[in-house]
Amino acid sequence: MDKQNEVLLNTFVISKKKYRVFYNAGVLVWEAENSKKEKTTVPIGDIISATLSTTASGRSSSKQNANNIATTYGTTSSTHAPMNETMDYDRIPVLPTSSSTTTNATINTMTTATTNLSNRVNSYDILNSECDDDHYGVSSAANVNYLIIHYARLVSPRTNKWRVQQLSLYNGEQRIVKFWHNRLSDDIKEQARPKNILLFLNPYGGKQNAFALFEKYAKPLFHLAHVDINLIITQRAQQIYDIMTSQTINLSNYDGVVCCGGDGTFAELFNGLVYRTMIDLGMDINCPPYLPKPSIPIGIIPAGSTDTVAYCLNATTDIKTCIIHIILGFFSGLDISSVYRNGTGSEDRQPQLLKLYASVMSYGFLGDVTMDSENYRWMGPKRYDYSGVKKFLRNRGYNVDVKVKIEKEEIDGVRVDKNNPHDGVRCLENCQRCQLAASKNDRNATDCDTVEDVSVRGKFLMVNGANISCACHRSPQGFNPNCHLGDGYLDLIFVRHTSLINNIRLLLAMSSKTKKISDLPFVEIYRTKQFTFNSHGQGHENGAIDEDQTASSVTTTATNSPKANGNGTGTKQVPLDKKLLSKWNCDGEILLDTNVTVKCNCQLINVFRRGISCRDNTCRDNDASILNCCGLCK
């Protein structure tokens, strides 16, 4: 009989109660015999493992075998009340694999000194040892009447937190238990999930507790899912990029590459992966004709200061949630923006590629904060607060000229923006807008007949090219909550230079859970695939450029100068001090080039993520012709 039409139906005991358990077409259902209200449904895509056991807990007594491997837990204390004796949100026991598997901790001379990490290597003995059934009290002669099922479940829709829960099924007939185990195990193996993962761990990011978080949460969860981990602990900046591009690692041996760290660690990873793909294809990495899409998905385990990328991908920085999505193998495309140096391209040659970024590239205030904070690295994450207060009180503005490519469409004879950044549609699970962008697969090509160049000039506090909403715990709405992860567009946010009072209003809006900075009158947002940025130097309060500096000179339009004739056409040669220019903050790193062109590459990489569940019931009334946030809301 076909598996899709085959139905498994038996009675099992769960927590001293009899339940009818069904399994058909990849869906597991159990309900109490005396009450149909106690019904739970779990798809096979959410089941992590199915294991035979002699006990309801899935763990054996130490009296059975003196050489038992110690059980490892995801956490030492639980803040959640368990549903019953066999279902617990936080206790994640390490179970044996169906066959002898080995998880390696690779620490070579390229990553760290052996003498400094000998104790860390010893901590992986539990993972390097081969596990047989006898270690867990399950031998060929044992009476295995329990089927232990671990599955993932959304336990907090409001905070998008997922947990691994345990289900213990008891039946007096071993034949039935083993039959169910074999069937579930075969279906789990058929799922497209990563079995071998290359994991980079940054022990110095954030609160410098990445290794402790990996030991406490990641290692037992990966072991539970029978995932082999090749761990590389980095010891310096840009080491991940160097390892990825050196071709010393055969990426074809892995189903995914994951980093444990912050946003900077993630930026190193996808930059190295894209550049590695260009190297493998024999492309010029300085001036590539196009950016190829890597075939291997990547993921992030949040262990940084703000973890903006992880928050935007999963709507939470909960480490167990992010690990669960990696284990289950859910992934989708993520837009990556590329930064090119102005004036380096020609008709037969692409401009010079400088950097790739996933979150935001910011000029002005945030760039100044990043530059200044480098002088206070000894302060740790607090250096950003200290430098932020300094630059905030200084309230410096910058004169810039930005050319933005805006796509237009004609409605009732009127040309309007094709993509409205204020449409109120958020990027949630099964986002139709991102799915439509992925189906085009045209390398981000645009119709020149529908694209107009819009020039934005003036004095601004900061200019931000946001690839994602950049939301985090400190800024729940981010720059624009309607920014999508994979639609092929970035949001260009201009914050005009105004008074210190307006800057305070900006900070309050950024930290609010309900207000958006787009509601402020001095903030402008454009949705585009490409923009070109040119800076014109530092101005005084009246907008005139400082003529006392003699470091260098540029030609600029003197529309703000007191000597202008009022027609806005006069130009003059004026001195410019490069120290009065700001720098770009590109994914938390300083980019020294000021005048750049930025292009958004639609879903250039695949990232492990499940998607954010929709909690807004009002979107069910949306017009069906509109690209809704998620498929469940139609």
XYZ file of C-alpha atoms in Angstrom:
634
model
C 0.000 0.000 0.000
C 1.175 3.534 -0.774
C 2.519 5.387 2.266
C 0.254 8.347 1.561
C -2.821 6.125 1.763
C -1.628 3.933 4.616
C -3.136 4.708 8.015
C -1.581 3.690 11.312
C -4.071 3.471 14.175
C -3.351 2.056 17.611
C -4.056 2.721 21.248
C -1.164 3.931 23.389
C -0.827 5.004 26.997
C 0.329 8.605 27.549
C 0.725 9.765 31.145
C -1.439 6.909 32.476
C -4.255 7.748 30.049
C -5.303 5.847 26.957
C -5.013 7.741 23.694
C -5.943 6.913 20.123
C -2.918 7.638 17.961
C -3.244 8.127 14.183
C -0.585 8.590 11.548
C -1.480 9.249 7.929
C -0.031 11.315 5.067
C 2.759 12.671 7.248
C 0.534 13.865 10.104
C 0.628 12.456 13.637
C -2.540 12.871 15.738
C -3.338 11.700 19.244
C -6.528 12.227 21.235
C -7.877 10.914 24.517
C -10.331 8.061 24.221
C -12.833 9.621 26.601
C -12.543 13.179 25.294
C -12.132 14.438 21.734
C -11.160 17.868 23.030
C -7.713 16.635 24.038
C -6.448 16.362 20.478
C -2.980 17.264 19.257
C -1.715 17.300 15.669
C 1.948 17.358 14.626
C 3.197 17.166 11.010
C 6.172 14.951 10.235
C 8.113 18.090 9.308
C 8.080 19.115 12.984
C 9.083 15.725 14.409
C 12.772 15.767 15.320
C 13.366 12.176 16.373
C 11.664 8.882 17.236
C 13.513 6.529 19.596
C 12.812 3.254 21.348
C 13.208 3.169 25.121
C 12.580 0.982 28.136
C 11.441 3.917 30.278
C 8.920 6.696 29.816
C 11.586 9.362 30.290
C 13.800 7.953 27.548
C 16.703 7.705 29.996
C 18.050 4.602 31.677
C 18.963 4.108 35.301
C 22.641 4.197 36.237
C 22.210 0.786 37.865
C 21.639 -0.785 34.474
C 25.026 0.199 33.143
C 27.846 1.768 35.056
C 29.353 3.158 31.863
C 26.284 5.127 30.799
C 26.924 8.433 29.060
C 25.706 11.307 31.199
C 22.495 12.869 29.985
C 22.880 16.461 28.769
C 20.073 18.976 29.114
C 19.279 22.122 27.147
C 18.981 24.039 30.418
C 19.476 23.315 34.087
C 16.292 24.988 35.220
C 12.856 25.285 33.742
C 10.735 28.419 33.855
C 7.819 26.733 32.070
C 5.322 24.408 33.677
C 5.354 21.106 31.800
C 2.195 19.961 30.047
C 2.530 16.531 31.642
C 5.203 14.133 32.788
C 6.399 13.351 29.288
C 6.195 16.775 27.698
C 8.576 19.464 28.831
C 9.466 22.673 27.062
C 13.056 22.959 28.231
C 14.418 19.569 29.252
C 16.095 18.156 26.149
C 17.713 14.776 26.847
C 20.451 13.544 24.561
C 19.237 10.283 23.033
C 21.169 7.664 21.085
C 21.270 7.853 17.321
C 19.822 5.086 15.186
C 23.338 4.249 14.084
C 26.751 5.099 15.429
C 27.368 8.719 14.524
C 30.190 10.999 15.483
C 30.161 14.743 16.014
C 33.554 16.282 15.551
C 34.977 19.394 17.141
C 37.605 20.505 14.650
C 40.104 22.875 16.161
C 43.236 23.184 14.058
C 46.171 25.525 13.972
C 44.255 27.765 11.602
C 41.569 28.462 14.168
C 43.130 28.313 17.614
C 46.061 27.155 19.675
C 45.675 23.633 21.009
C 47.175 24.487 24.355
C 44.568 27.143 25.027
C 41.583 24.935 24.196
C 42.544 21.510 25.512
C 39.769 21.690 28.071
C 37.264 22.542 25.344
C 38.294 19.572 23.275
C 37.802 17.289 26.270
C 34.268 18.569 26.672
C 33.389 16.967 23.382
C 34.268 13.420 24.471
C 30.573 12.699 24.853
C 30.015 13.604 21.222
C 33.084 11.804 19.892
C 32.233 8.530 21.593
C 30.224 5.956 19.682
C 26.815 5.395 21.204
C 25.154 1.995 21.158
C 21.782 1.044 22.513
C 23.227 -0.594 25.635
C 24.478 2.780 26.872
C 20.884 3.902 27.213
C 19.461 0.749 28.665
C 18.110 -0.393 25.282
C 19.565 -3.713 24.158
C 18.379 -6.236 21.657
C 17.014 -8.357 24.509
C 15.404 -5.480 26.421
C 11.663 -4.996 26.579
C 11.212 -1.785 24.585
C 7.597 -0.810 25.113
C 8.072 2.960 24.874
C 8.295 5.066 21.741
C 9.845 8.450 22.574
C 8.959 11.184 20.062
C 10.546 14.632 20.193
C 8.838 17.313 18.156
C 9.001 21.092 17.757
C 6.063 23.266 18.745
C 5.278 26.976 18.794
C 4.699 27.552 22.506
C 4.508 31.353 22.479
C 2.940 32.882 19.356
C 3.335 36.372 20.802
C 7.117 36.042 21.044
C 7.515 33.412 18.268
C 9.292 30.983 20.574
C 9.565 27.318 19.662
C 10.428 24.479 22.007
C 11.140 20.771 21.738
C 8.500 18.696 23.491
C 8.605 15.009 24.352
C 5.855 12.468 23.809
C 6.111 8.997 25.387
C 3.883 6.328 23.828
C 3.488 3.024 25.693
C 2.107 -0.207 24.306
C 2.396 -3.681 25.760
C 3.160 -5.248 22.366
C 6.750 -4.623 21.277
C 5.833 -5.478 17.695
C 3.493 -2.479 17.489
C 6.012 -0.136 19.108
C 8.823 -1.168 16.763
C 6.555 -0.926 13.716
C 5.627 2.660 14.596
C 9.277 3.470 15.281
C 10.419 2.131 11.921
C 7.689 3.964 10.036
C 8.325 7.338 11.711
C 12.110 6.942 11.428
C 11.852 6.234 7.695
C 9.644 9.283 7.124
C 11.975 11.509 9.173
C 14.928 10.379 7.047
C 13.040 11.374 3.912
C 12.825 14.977 5.127
C 15.307 17.385 3.535
C 17.210 18.199 6.700
C 20.875 18.975 7.320
C 22.865 16.029 8.621
C 26.358 17.540 8.421
C 26.884 21.153 9.424
C 29.994 23.328 9.433
C 29.706 25.625 12.447
C 31.854 28.688 13.156
C 31.808 29.947 16.741
C 32.963 33.446 17.698
C 33.875 33.335 21.424
C 34.556 37.081 21.602
C 31.305 38.566 20.291
C 28.584 40.104 22.441
C 28.922 39.033 26.064
C 31.665 36.557 25.113
C 29.492 33.604 26.133
C 28.983 31.971 22.723
C 30.815 28.785 23.685
C 28.783 28.419 26.890
C 25.554 28.894 24.918
C 26.656 26.291 22.396
C 27.463 23.789 25.153
C 24.215 24.461 26.984
C 21.706 24.605 24.131
C 23.088 23.811 20.689
C 25.088 20.650 21.374
C 22.291 18.623 23.015
C 19.742 19.721 20.413
C 21.988 18.817 17.478
C 22.782 15.479 19.114
C 19.085 14.828 19.656
C 18.463 15.377 15.926
C 21.466 13.211 14.914
C 23.241 16.145 13.258
C 27.030 15.958 12.897
C 28.808 19.217 13.712
C 32.255 20.274 12.527
C 33.053 23.071 14.970
C 35.633 25.766 14.265
C 36.310 28.296 17.024
C 37.599 31.550 15.574
C 40.318 33.619 17.204
C 40.442 36.822 15.162
C 38.375 39.087 12.950
C 37.800 38.053 9.324
C 38.947 34.506 10.075
C 35.651 33.026 8.881
C 36.004 34.917 5.602
C 39.582 33.705 5.187
C 38.662 30.081 5.864
C 35.678 30.152 3.525
C 37.642 31.682 0.636
C 40.828 29.643 1.105
C 39.212 26.497 -0.357
C 40.728 24.410 2.458
C 37.234 23.166 3.318
C 35.191 21.095 0.896
C 31.731 22.620 1.209
C 30.162 19.748 -0.724
C 30.586 17.620 2.413
C 28.114 19.786 4.320
C 24.379 20.416 4.169
C 24.694 23.853 5.736
C 27.088 26.394 7.225
C 26.113 28.006 10.533
C 27.719 30.662 12.706
C 27.302 31.231 16.426
C 27.839 34.911 17.103
C 26.439 38.321 16.256
C 25.626 40.262 13.107
C 29.299 40.808 12.285
C 29.982 37.079 12.444
C 27.053 36.433 10.098
C 28.370 39.107 7.700
C 31.756 37.377 7.583
C 30.049 34.087 6.802
C 27.871 35.111 3.851
C 30.601 37.388 2.420
C 33.015 34.469 2.503
C 30.433 32.089 1.029
C 29.535 34.354 -1.912
C 33.188 35.133 -2.641
C 33.980 31.413 -2.396
C 31.271 30.716 -4.970
C 32.801 33.303 -7.319
C 36.247 31.743 -6.856
C 34.919 28.263 -7.611
C 33.347 29.613 -10.817
C 36.601 31.314 -11.859
C 35.124 34.814 -11.678
C 36.949 38.072 -10.982
C 36.053 38.717 -7.353
C 36.958 42.424 -7.600
C 34.752 43.197 -10.604
C 32.355 40.254 -11.045
C 29.905 40.417 -13.977
C 27.180 39.186 -11.625
C 26.881 37.679 -8.147
C 26.266 33.908 -8.202
C 23.929 32.314 -5.692
C 25.572 29.764 -3.371
C 23.936 26.354 -3.312
C 24.392 25.731 0.413
C 22.113 27.403 3.009
C 23.516 29.252 6.003
C 22.198 29.945 9.481
C 22.859 31.959 12.606
C 22.738 31.046 16.282
C 22.395 34.421 18.055
C 25.155 35.170 20.546
C 25.925 38.839 19.851
C 25.042 42.228 21.285
C 21.873 43.111 19.346
C 21.394 40.113 16.987
C 19.422 42.190 14.517
C 19.608 39.626 11.700
C 18.390 36.762 13.888
C 15.543 38.920 15.214
C 14.384 39.881 11.716
C 14.617 36.302 10.444
C 12.732 34.681 13.332
C 11.068 37.596 15.191
C 13.053 36.515 18.255
C 16.624 36.094 19.427
C 15.718 32.993 21.415
C 18.624 30.641 20.808
C 16.615 27.414 21.033
C 14.119 28.667 18.452
C 16.882 29.449 15.965
C 18.508 26.045 16.506
C 15.192 24.232 15.997
C 14.669 25.925 12.623
C 18.174 24.878 11.565
C 17.578 21.278 12.646
C 14.255 21.014 10.809
C 15.893 22.331 7.648
C 13.442 25.120 6.819
C 15.086 27.847 4.726
C 14.163 30.698 2.398
C 15.922 33.338 0.327
C 17.409 36.498 1.811
C 18.239 39.659 -0.131
C 21.877 40.736 -0.020
C 22.993 44.199 -1.113
C 26.306 44.749 -2.871
C 28.376 47.926 -2.533
C 30.455 49.205 -5.460
C 32.987 52.017 -5.672
C 31.817 54.921 -7.823
C 33.782 55.741 -10.964
C 35.471 52.341 -11.321
C 33.203 50.798 -13.953
C 33.058 51.108 -17.736
C 30.982 49.851 -20.632
C 32.844 46.529 -20.749
C 33.773 46.251 -17.082
C 31.725 46.144 -13.898
C 32.571 48.573 -11.045
C 34.747 47.389 -8.175
C 32.903 45.350 -5.574
C 33.661 46.536 -2.038
C 31.328 44.697 0.310
C 28.136 42.725 0.749
C 25.715 43.415 3.562
C 22.504 41.855 4.864
C 21.072 44.317 7.396
C 21.846 48.027 6.950
C 24.427 50.391 5.541
C 24.299 53.733 7.310
C 26.054 57.039 6.649
C 26.136 59.855 9.184
C 25.144 59.336 12.801
C 25.472 55.546 12.943
C 28.704 55.664 10.966
C 30.135 58.198 13.411
C 29.090 56.035 16.358
C 30.835 52.991 14.906
C 33.999 54.964 14.139
C 34.143 56.497 17.600
C 33.337 53.245 19.410
C 36.478 51.621 18.013
C 38.437 53.759 20.489
C 36.566 52.186 23.413
C 36.532 48.471 22.586
C 37.658 47.784 26.145
C 34.183 48.843 27.274
C 32.516 45.940 25.449
C 28.969 46.446 24.098
C 28.534 49.530 26.289
C 30.915 51.410 24.009
C 28.074 51.877 21.516
C 25.913 53.585 24.146
C 28.768 55.859 25.186
C 29.685 56.851 21.624
C 26.017 57.182 20.717
C 25.404 59.754 23.439
C 28.466 61.746 22.349
C 27.447 61.898 18.701
C 23.808 62.487 19.544
C 24.595 65.600 21.555
C 26.914 66.868 18.826
C 24.046 66.687 16.287
C 26.187 66.909 13.165
C 24.604 66.998 9.708
C 26.073 66.035 6.331
C 25.436 67.370 2.841
C 24.832 64.539 0.404
C 23.494 63.928 -3.086
C 21.751 60.597 -3.676
C 20.319 59.340 -6.969
C 17.600 56.756 -6.377
C 16.110 54.471 -9.037
C 12.366 54.336 -8.423
C 10.077 51.961 -10.323
C 6.897 53.610 -11.556
C 3.579 52.324 -12.842
C 0.601 54.085 -14.409
C -2.761 53.936 -12.636
C -5.691 55.879 -14.157
C -3.265 57.940 -16.215
C -1.167 58.884 -13.178
C 2.382 57.583 -12.694
C 2.885 56.418 -9.104
C 5.527 54.439 -7.250
C 5.226 50.747 -8.015
C 6.477 49.760 -4.569
C 5.113 51.732 -1.650
C 7.241 51.371 1.514
C 4.222 52.436 3.586
C 1.774 49.791 2.294
C 1.466 48.141 5.722
C 2.223 44.640 4.401
C 4.776 42.839 6.560
C 7.006 39.939 5.615
C 5.580 36.930 7.434
C 5.329 33.192 6.879
C 4.572 32.216 3.262
C 5.053 35.819 2.146
C 3.576 36.029 -1.350
C 5.634 39.055 -2.321
C 8.895 37.248 -1.599
C 7.632 34.080 -3.314
C 6.740 36.091 -6.408
C 10.195 37.701 -6.456
C 11.835 34.278 -6.195
C 9.786 32.899 -9.094
C 11.030 35.616 -11.475
C 14.656 34.497 -11.186
C 15.901 37.285 -13.447
C 19.022 38.364 -11.533
C 17.274 41.486 -10.367
C 16.708 42.866 -13.874
C 14.446 45.900 -14.155
C 12.385 47.361 -16.968
C 14.132 50.580 -17.954
C 10.866 52.062 -19.251
C 9.378 51.992 -15.757
C 12.403 53.256 -13.809
C 12.961 56.920 -13.013
C 15.997 58.521 -11.404
C 15.054 60.618 -8.387
C 17.687 62.941 -6.940
C 17.603 63.605 -3.202
C 19.863 66.398 -1.955
C 20.252 68.192 1.324
C 21.695 68.024 4.784
C 20.926 64.859 6.688
C 21.569 63.433 10.123
C 21.920 59.981 8.539
C 21.156 58.027 5.388
C 20.340 54.322 5.737
C 20.072 51.630 3.101
C 18.105 48.940 4.941
C 17.994 45.440 3.484
C 15.759 44.250 6.327
C 13.636 46.062 8.882
C 16.592 46.071 11.336
C 14.236 45.450 14.231
C 15.650 44.216 17.537
C 14.727 44.212 21.205
C 15.839 47.826 21.528
C 13.963 48.871 18.397
C 10.907 46.605 17.896
C 9.779 48.395 14.710
C 13.233 49.000 13.246
C 13.681 51.474 10.408
C 10.639 50.233 8.518
C 8.566 47.248 9.730
C 7.205 46.793 6.177
C 10.615 45.949 4.719
C 10.653 42.454 3.191
C 13.406 39.875 3.437
C 13.321 38.526 -0.089
C 11.458 40.873 -2.450
C 14.596 42.220 -4.157
C 14.229 45.767 -2.798
C 15.883 47.783 -0.060
C 14.426 50.713 1.847
C 16.411 53.947 1.653
C 15.742 56.040 4.758
C 16.685 59.743 4.896
C 16.669 61.506 8.276
C 17.047 65.226 7.696
C 19.281 67.310 9.949
C 17.046 69.233 12.333
C 17.005 70.242 15.980
C 18.077 68.202 18.973
C 14.418 68.007 20.036
C 13.515 66.256 16.792
C 16.404 63.857 17.322
C 14.877 62.922 20.660
C 11.563 62.300 18.889
C 13.440 60.027 16.487
C 14.972 57.999 19.320
C 11.608 57.646 21.050
C 10.008 56.411 17.828
C 12.863 53.953 17.253
C 12.426 52.448 20.712
C 8.613 52.351 20.580
C 6.642 49.147 20.005
C 3.876 50.950 18.109
C 5.296 54.149 16.560
C 7.191 54.220 13.255
C 9.882 56.697 12.273
C 8.182 57.113 8.881
C 5.453 59.090 10.689
C 7.950 61.833 11.537
C 7.890 64.820 9.130
C 11.692 64.919 8.719
C 12.021 61.251 7.684
C 11.698 60.094 4.058
C 11.676 56.475 2.844
C 12.150 55.245 -0.725
C 11.919 51.626 -1.886
C 14.478 50.884 -4.583
C 16.780 48.296 -6.100
C 19.713 50.653 -6.560
C 20.993 54.025 -5.413
C 24.158 56.080 -5.938
C 25.558 58.127 -3.064
C 27.891 61.148 -3.234
C 28.939 63.264 -0.258
C 29.667 66.979 -0.436
C 31.421 67.610 2.848
C 30.463 69.116 6.194
C 28.268 72.191 6.437
C 27.655 74.792 9.131
C 24.292 75.409 10.706
C 23.313 77.641 7.765
C 24.326 74.955 5.265
C 27.460 76.735 3.973
C 30.510 74.562 3.486
C 33.501 75.272 5.689
C 36.091 77.275 3.697
C 38.751 77.407 6.424
C 39.909 73.844 5.799
C 42.591 73.208 3.194
C 42.974 69.429 3.130
C 41.373 68.901 -0.303
C 38.750 70.419 -2.569
C 35.640 69.422 -4.489
C 33.219 71.059 -6.875
C 29.729 71.469 -5.486
C 26.503 73.268 -6.305
C 26.326 76.346 -4.090
C 22.563 76.356 -3.586
C 22.948 76.721 0.174
C 25.778 79.255 0.094
C 25.109 82.897 1.019
C 26.911 83.845 -2.229
C 24.474 81.956 -4.420
C 22.428 84.074 -6.839
C 19.178 82.406 -5.889
C 18.779 80.481 -9.127
C 20.527 77.368 -7.811
C 22.892 77.184 -10.814
C 26.093 78.731 -9.466
C 29.075 76.428 -8.804
C 32.431 77.118 -7.220
C 35.579 75.325 -6.117
C 35.609 74.962 -2.336
C 38.013 73.270 0.066
C 36.961 70.051 1.776
C 38.363 68.408 4.867
C 37.997 64.634 4.646
C 37.892 64.472 8.427
C 34.563 66.286 8.271
C 33.068 63.505 6.170
C 31.317 60.621 7.824
C 31.924 56.940 7.069
C 29.612 54.096 6.200
C 28.584 51.626 8.855
C 28.192 48.435 6.800
C 26.774 45.594 8.918
C 28.643 46.978 11.922
C 31.963 47.367 10.067
C 33.538 50.591 8.832
C 33.648 51.131 5.066
C 36.250 53.752 4.209
C 34.916 54.540 0.723
C 32.288 57.276 0.899
C 30.952 57.628 -2.641
C 29.391 54.291 -3.524
C 26.649 52.597 -5.524
C 24.454 50.039 -3.770
C 22.458 47.315 -5.556
C 20.033 44.857 -3.981
C 20.424 41.219 -5.104
C 17.167 39.313 -4.788
C 17.477 36.263 -2.496
C 21.203 35.868 -3.129
C 21.565 33.413 -0.247
C 19.340 30.869 1.481
C 19.066 31.124 5.259
C 17.658 28.649 7.767
C 14.400 30.139 8.997
C 10.780 29.108 9.270
C 9.012 32.389 8.853
C 7.095 34.524 11.307
C 3.568 33.371 12.081
C 0.798 35.893 11.510
C -0.889 37.067 14.716
C -2.918 39.947 13.246
C -6.487 38.812 12.622
C -7.321 42.063 10.835
C -5.326 41.028 7.776
C -7.919 38.323 7.026
C -10.120 41.047 5.595
C -7.500 42.176 3.082
C -8.372 42.259 -0.582
C -7.409 38.989 -2.284
C -5.755 40.952 -5.116
C -3.212 42.411 -2.695
C -0.033 40.490 -1.923
C -0.780 39.586 1.660
C 1.808 38.956 4.309
C 1.194 35.230 4.574
C -0.750 32.465 2.927
C -2.848 31.859 6.054
C -4.381 35.318 5.844
C -6.107 34.936 2.490
